[in-house]
Tab-separated table of C-alpha atoms and ligand atoms in Angstrom:
chain	number	residue	atom	x	y	z
A	1	UNK	CA	-28.019	13.815	2.195
A	2	UNK	CA	-28.424	10.261	3.458
A	3	UNK	CA	-29.416	10.058	7.109
A	4	UNK	CA	-26.241	10.424	9.117
A	5	UNK	CA	-25.333	7.191	10.903
A	6	UNK	CA	-23.622	8.425	14.067
A	7	UNK	CA	-22.960	11.317	16.410
A	8	UNK	CA	-19.502	11.547	14.870
A	9	UNK	CA	-21.043	12.128	11.448
A	10	UNK	CA	-23.540	14.697	12.781
A	11	UNK	CA	-20.655	16.757	14.144
A	12	UNK	CA	-18.735	17.156	10.852
A	13	UNK	CA	-18.943	20.417	8.848
A	14	UNK	CA	-19.840	19.104	5.373
A	15	UNK	CA	-19.134	21.486	2.527
A	16	UNK	CA	-16.588	23.464	4.552
A	17	UNK	CA	-12.817	23.544	4.303
A	18	UNK	CA	-10.702	22.354	7.249
A	19	UNK	CA	-7.632	24.396	8.122
A	20	UNK	CA	-4.276	22.925	7.125
A	21	UNK	CA	-2.748	24.781	10.086
A	22	UNK	CA	-2.198	21.716	12.349
A	23	UNK	CA	0.049	20.205	9.658
A	24	UNK	CA	1.911	23.252	8.357
A	25	UNK	CA	5.498	23.428	9.568
A	26	UNK	CA	5.475	19.915	11.039
A	27	UNK	CA	8.467	17.686	10.174
A	28	UNK	CA	6.537	15.218	8.016
A	29	UNK	CA	4.243	17.537	6.022
A	30	UNK	CA	5.745	18.123	2.553
A	31	UNK	CA	3.889	21.338	1.640
A	32	UNK	CA	4.287	24.961	2.686
A	33	UNK	CA	2.733	28.260	1.769
A	34	UNK	CA	-0.976	28.687	1.134
A	35	UNK	CA	-2.452	25.206	1.204
A	36	UNK	CA	-6.196	25.023	0.589
A	37	UNK	CA	-7.864	21.877	1.876
A	38	UNK	CA	-10.657	20.473	-0.296
A	39	UNK	CA	-14.221	20.847	0.962
A	40	UNK	CA	-15.401	18.052	3.252
A	41	UNK	CA	-17.624	15.786	1.159
A	42	UNK	CA	-20.889	14.226	2.326
A	43	UNK	CA	-20.694	10.584	3.432
A	44	UNK	CA	-21.739	8.034	0.785
A	45	UNK	CA	-24.066	5.452	2.344
A	46	UNK	CA	-24.275	2.645	1.721
A	47	UNK	CA	-20.655	2.696	0.559
A	48	UNK	CA	-20.068	1.791	-3.103
A	49	UNK	CA	-18.791	-1.773	-3.673
A	50	UNK	CA	-15.040	-2.299	-3.892
A	51	UNK	CA	-13.458	-4.266	-6.738
A	52	UNK	CA	-14.233	-7.922	-6.124
A	53	UNK	CA	-17.437	-7.264	-4.132
A	54	UNK	CA	-20.952	-7.976	-5.371
A	55	UNK	CA	-21.949	-5.155	-7.716
A	56	UNK	CA	-18.372	-3.887	-8.001
A	57	UNK	CA	-15.747	-4.296	-10.690
A	58	UNK	CA	-14.117	-7.680	-11.187
A	59	UNK	CA	-11.219	-8.409	-8.816
A	60	UNK	CA	-8.191	-7.352	-10.882
A	61	UNK	CA	-5.927	-9.567	-8.786
A	62	UNK	CA	-7.964	-12.707	-9.534
A	63	UNK	CA	-8.477	-11.677	-13.200
A	64	UNK	CA	-4.685	-11.540	-13.696
A	65	UNK	CA	-3.148	-13.732	-10.968
A	66	UNK	CA	0.333	-13.723	-12.568
A	67	UNK	CA	0.534	-9.987	-13.277
A	68	UNK	CA	3.458	-8.183	-11.607
A	69	UNK	CA	4.241	-11.149	-9.333
A	70	UNK	CA	7.948	-11.146	-8.382
A	71	UNK	CA	7.839	-13.924	-5.738
A	72	UNK	CA	5.333	-16.505	-4.521
A	73	UNK	CA	4.851	-19.558	-2.345
A	74	UNK	CA	1.780	-21.774	-1.900
A	75	UNK	CA	-0.075	-19.126	0.139
A	76	UNK	CA	1.230	-15.640	-0.718
A	77	UNK	CA	2.647	-13.620	-3.554
A	78	UNK	CA	4.493	-10.304	-3.710
A	79	UNK	CA	3.835	-7.898	-6.571
A	80	UNK	CA	5.826	-4.868	-7.692
A	81	UNK	CA	6.260	-2.581	-10.693
A	82	UNK	CA	2.625	-1.524	-11.351
A	83	UNK	CA	3.787	2.010	-12.156
A	84	UNK	CA	6.968	4.049	-11.994
A	85	UNK	CA	7.887	4.709	-8.377
A	86	UNK	CA	9.638	7.631	-6.716
A	87	UNK	CA	10.605	5.519	-3.715
A	88	UNK	CA	13.331	2.870	-4.152
A	89	UNK	CA	10.712	0.111	-3.893
A	90	UNK	CA	6.949	-0.301	-3.582
A	91	UNK	CA	5.317	-3.727	-3.332
A	92	UNK	CA	2.037	-5.425	-2.435
A	93	UNK	CA	1.658	-8.677	-0.487
A	94	UNK	CA	-1.518	-10.670	-1.208
A	95	UNK	CA	-2.874	-14.134	-0.465
A	96	UNK	CA	-3.036	-16.116	-3.710
A	97	UNK	CA	-6.705	-16.921	-3.036
A	98	UNK	CA	-9.405	-14.239	-2.774
A	99	UNK	CA	-9.961	-13.429	0.912
A	100	UNK	CA	-10.766	-10.331	2.928
A	101	UNK	CA	-8.979	-9.583	6.184
A	102	UNK	CA	-12.060	-10.650	8.168
A	103	UNK	CA	-12.356	-14.078	6.500
A	104	UNK	CA	-8.649	-14.832	6.065
A	105	UNK	CA	-8.303	-18.470	7.175
A	106	UNK	CA	-6.211	-19.397	10.196
A	107	UNK	CA	-3.462	-20.970	8.065
A	108	UNK	CA	-2.964	-17.585	6.365
A	109	UNK	CA	-3.239	-15.404	9.482
A	110	UNK	CA	-0.583	-17.695	11.015
A	111	UNK	CA	1.920	-16.871	8.271
A	112	UNK	CA	0.985	-13.187	7.798
A	113	UNK	CA	3.250	-12.000	10.634
A	114	UNK	CA	6.277	-13.928	9.401
A	115	UNK	CA	5.583	-12.709	5.830
A	116	UNK	CA	5.537	-9.051	6.951
A	117	UNK	CA	8.882	-9.593	8.656
A	118	UNK	CA	10.357	-11.363	5.625
A	119	UNK	CA	9.206	-8.742	3.107
A	120	UNK	CA	10.363	-5.835	5.303
A	121	UNK	CA	13.774	-7.458	5.793
A	122	UNK	CA	14.107	-8.265	2.079
A	123	UNK	CA	13.342	-4.675	1.039
A	124	UNK	CA	15.860	-3.338	3.553
A	125	UNK	CA	18.587	-5.216	1.663
A	126	UNK	CA	18.334	-2.549	-1.079
A	127	UNK	CA	21.264	-0.180	-0.513
A	128	UNK	CA	19.144	2.973	-0.870
A	129	UNK	CA	16.588	1.880	1.792
A	130	UNK	CA	16.566	2.922	5.449
A	131	UNK	CA	13.352	1.259	6.641
A	132	UNK	CA	10.331	-0.540	5.193
A	133	UNK	CA	6.909	0.944	5.934
A	134	UNK	CA	3.756	-1.117	5.442
A	135	UNK	CA	0.076	-0.237	5.302
A	136	UNK	CA	-3.278	-1.907	4.906
A	137	UNK	CA	-5.951	0.410	3.505
A	138	UNK	CA	-8.182	-1.914	1.508
A	139	UNK	CA	-10.734	0.642	0.321
A	140	UNK	CA	-10.184	-0.006	-3.399
A	141	UNK	CA	-10.103	-3.785	-3.652
A	142	UNK	CA	-11.737	-6.460	-1.519
A	143	UNK	CA	-8.859	-8.918	-2.097
A	144	UNK	CA	-6.689	-8.545	1.020
A	145	UNK	CA	-3.458	-6.682	0.286
A	146	UNK	CA	-0.698	-4.994	2.281
A	147	UNK	CA	1.378	-2.164	0.782
A	148	UNK	CA	5.116	-1.986	1.456
A	149	UNK	CA	6.850	1.364	0.917
A	150	UNK	CA	10.633	1.637	1.107
A	151	UNK	CA	11.760	4.760	2.979
A	152	UNK	CA	15.034	6.007	1.458
A	153	UNK	CA	18.045	5.860	3.785
A	154	UNK	CA	18.606	9.109	5.670
A	155	UNK	CA	15.541	10.848	4.191
A	156	UNK	CA	13.973	11.732	7.517
A	157	UNK	CA	11.330	14.013	5.947
A	158	UNK	CA	9.727	10.851	4.545
A	159	UNK	CA	8.935	9.245	7.874
A	160	UNK	CA	5.238	8.808	8.514
A	161	UNK	CA	2.098	8.607	6.425
A	162	UNK	CA	3.122	11.233	3.851
A	163	UNK	CA	5.625	8.758	2.397
A	164	UNK	CA	2.852	7.740	-0.029
A	165	UNK	CA	2.645	11.350	-1.287
A	166	UNK	CA	6.439	11.498	-1.641
A	167	UNK	CA	6.270	8.359	-3.800
A	168	UNK	CA	4.190	10.320	-6.322
A	169	UNK	CA	6.354	13.470	-6.190
A	170	UNK	CA	9.971	12.199	-6.188
A	171	UNK	CA	11.842	11.650	-9.476
A	172	UNK	CA	10.944	8.215	-10.843
A	173	UNK	CA	13.385	5.362	-10.273
A	174	UNK	CA	14.701	4.164	-13.682
A	175	UNK	CA	13.142	0.874	-14.860
A	176	UNK	CA	16.428	-1.040	-14.794
A	177	UNK	CA	17.203	0.038	-11.222
A	178	UNK	CA	13.687	-0.830	-10.044
A	179	UNK	CA	13.931	-4.228	-11.741
A	180	UNK	CA	17.287	-4.893	-10.063
A	181	UNK	CA	15.735	-3.974	-6.695
A	182	UNK	CA	12.820	-6.322	-7.417
A	183	UNK	CA	15.187	-9.175	-8.264
A	184	UNK	CA	17.141	-8.569	-5.058
A	185	UNK	CA	13.940	-8.599	-2.956
A	186	UNK	CA	12.594	-11.734	-4.674
A	187	UNK	CA	15.901	-13.559	-4.218
A	188	UNK	CA	16.079	-12.527	-0.542
A	189	UNK	CA	12.551	-13.871	0.060
A	190	UNK	CA	13.366	-17.115	-1.737
A	191	UNK	CA	16.184	-17.779	0.743
A	192	UNK	CA	13.443	-18.736	3.221
A	193	UNK	CA	11.115	-20.462	0.744
A	194	UNK	CA	8.959	-19.814	-2.280
A	195	UNK	CA	10.209	-18.929	-5.747
A	196	UNK	CA	11.315	-15.707	-7.425
A	197	UNK	CA	9.334	-14.839	-10.599
A	198	UNK	CA	10.722	-12.574	-13.278
A	199	UNK	CA	7.508	-11.908	-15.210
A	200	UNK	CA	6.106	-8.430	-15.520
A	201	UNK	CA	9.319	-6.544	-14.859
A	202	UNK	CA	11.647	-4.827	-17.293
A	203	UNK	CA	15.079	-6.395	-17.611
A	204	UNK	CA	17.605	-5.395	-14.971
A	205	UNK	CA	20.378	-5.368	-17.581
B	301	ZN	ZN1	-9.382	-11.531	-5.815
């Protein structure tokens, strides 16, 4: 194994299985019964390059800048419809230019907060949505992106981080309904600027 970089790393039991016990029976954990946790893998150092980094795959966002875009302004675009979703709506907010979080210019960091508010409010207009969750992971692609996940109204089991797992497990939203939701979100965003884009989505009719 690579030399371990910190005391934290030296403490971890590589190759062993953690117990799922702390999660079992908690309100947000969607599994019960005998759950076997995968074995803890060794750290990979240096970390492999993400898409868009030197030595990594091409940035898919920059290779296809129009793909799945449902709304855009001069700085940002919102994408949706990459794959069938179990949640009422899933979207990604990205700067139109290739930046990481740590080198995002001041003119973009200044509008990031207002954009989060606008996207969350727009998604909440969908009648099946109770609240809009958002997350930045960023371990797959270097191009800065924020995920927005619509938590269905009243579905209190789906609060918290496991909402991403529920998205994979719930029955898929029909294409026409998802497209109608996307049009509603794009139109709501456009009320405060930018333009709705229809490309990449199935017809709502
Ligand atoms: Zn990019």
